[in-house]
């Protein structure tokens, strides 16, 4: 898929930006603080319903002094179909639109797929489990139709059980049973879909990470589902109820799942250098994009924020090599045109103080 048009209003320093995009590589070049990352943030927002930046709360995204924020994207799919997605915010909540009608956030996100590597991406490897679950679930969501419904039902049951756990008055045990049955039923399905996804992801990880970090040897993917193996989740929840009552939340279930990557020559996360963490995270994102492409017949949009300051030249070249030729639309930012892109055909946009100029096309 590719974004053909991106219309941004009131996002950070981008008061009004109308960007037309084509095939292949697009580079957004400009000084620090010019608004380059904000362009990628707008594309990512359409595919995730949130920012990738840790300081990307909705309040911060809205341009200071502006009353509304909106992002529209026109997406051309491989089969020629065009999808028009939009997210707007006036006041507290997001208003999602698909093809001119009001839609759910899930509908918008399923229409538009963007993966983004950015300076915070190493958190996928070095950060908490939540980051890795989010990555996993985004991938599962796009390839398993049932996932969203199961996930919503699980979240609702979890919230209900947690509020019973925090109730100030004693709660009859029977009240827990229906929510625990729901958690168990939907949790088993989520677990099953996650395992199937990770199995399918592994060969792609071997290819992408293997190409970026061959010196680390074979990759092993570890996964823990969030409650003991061989046990029924409903039974575990019933057994854990007293403990959970004292903690005030549900301590077992798919919301506590964890996965990690280890290498033959770097068995622990702490064995990786900062750069290797970043490259592993990048390999995960590219593998997710490749799996998406193999299942959906089209690549997601791939964003690489600050490519040149994140990776050394050899690794920048390796990434560009992995992406060139697969037909993906790629959006890159940098204070200068990254060296490996100078010999390729690319659309170059100059970004200056929140203004995105019409592109020039460079060819080698
Ligand atoms: N809510 C906001 N309202 C107005 N301006 C904002 C808001 N949030 C951030 N900014 C400004 O918008 C700009 C954001 O730029 P962005 O992070 O996209 O820059 P960049 O071109 O990627 O820079 P760098 O090269 O430093 O990464 C900064 O100048 C920042 O001060
Ligand atoms: Mg930036």
Coordinates of N, CA and C in Angstrom, one line a residue, residues 155-171 176 179 241-251 255-256:
X155 N -10.3 -7.3 27.4 CA -10.0 -6.0 28.1 C -11.2 -5.6 29.0
X156 N -12.4 -5.9 28.5 CA -13.6 -5.5 29.2 C -13.7 -6.4 30.5
X157 N -13.5 -7.7 30.3 CA -13.6 -8.6 31.4 C -12.5 -8.3 32.5
X158 N -11.3 -8.0 32.0 CA -10.2 -7.6 32.9 C -10.5 -6.4 33.7
X159 N -11.1 -5.4 33.1 CA -11.5 -4.2 33.8 C -12.6 -4.5 34.9
X160 N -13.5 -5.4 34.5 CA -14.6 -5.8 35.4 C -14.0 -6.5 36.6
X161 N -13.1 -7.5 36.3 CA -12.6 -8.3 37.4 C -11.7 -7.4 38.3
X162 N -11.0 -6.5 37.7 CA -10.1 -5.5 38.5 C -11.0 -4.6 39.4
X163 N -12.1 -4.2 38.9 CA -13.0 -3.3 39.7 C -13.6 -4.1 40.9
X164 N -13.9 -5.4 40.6 CA -14.3 -6.3 41.8 C -13.2 -6.4 42.8
X165 N -12.0 -6.6 42.3 CA -10.9 -6.8 43.2 C -10.6 -5.5 44.1
X166 N -11.0 -4.4 43.5 CA -10.8 -3.1 44.3 C -12.0 -2.7 45.1
X167 N -13.0 -3.5 45.0 CA -14.3 -3.0 45.7 C -14.0 -2.9 47.2
X168 N -14.7 -1.9 47.8 CA -14.4 -1.7 49.2 C -15.2 -2.7 50.1
X169 N -16.3 -3.2 49.5 CA -17.1 -4.2 50.3 C -16.8 -5.6 49.8
X170 N -17.1 -6.6 50.6 CA -16.8 -8.0 50.2 C -17.6 -8.4 49.0
X171 N -17.0 -9.1 48.1 CA -17.7 -9.5 46.8 C -17.9 -11.0 46.9
X176 N -17.2 -13.3 40.5 CA -15.9 -13.4 39.7 C -16.0 -14.4 38.6
X179 N -16.6 -13.4 34.8 CA -15.5 -12.6 34.2 C -14.3 -13.5 34.0
X241 N -7.2 -15.6 43.4 CA -8.1 -14.5 43.7 C -7.7 -13.8 45.0
X242 N -7.3 -14.6 46.0 CA -7.0 -13.9 47.3 C -5.7 -13.0 47.1
X243 N -4.8 -13.6 46.4 CA -3.5 -12.8 46.2 C -3.9 -11.5 45.3
X244 N -4.7 -11.7 44.3 CA -5.1 -10.6 43.5 C -5.8 -9.5 44.3
X245 N -6.7 -10.0 45.2 CA -7.4 -9.1 46.1 C -6.5 -8.2 46.9
X246 N -5.4 -8.8 47.4 CA -4.4 -8.0 48.2 C -3.6 -7.0 47.3
X247 N -3.4 -7.4 46.0 CA -2.7 -6.5 45.1 C -3.6 -5.5 44.4
X248 N -4.9 -5.8 44.3 CA -5.8 -4.9 43.7 C -5.9 -5.0 42.1
X249 N -5.2 -6.0 41.6 CA -5.3 -6.2 40.1 C -5.1 -7.7 39.8
X250 N -5.4 -8.0 38.5 CA -5.3 -9.4 38.0 C -3.8 -9.6 37.6
X251 N -3.2 -10.6 38.3 CA -1.7 -10.8 38.1 C -1.4 -11.8 37.0
X255 N -2.5 -10.5 29.4 CA -2.0 -9.1 29.5 C -0.7 -9.1 30.2
X256 N -0.2 -10.3 30.7 CA 1.1 -10.4 31.3 C 2.0 -11.2 30.4

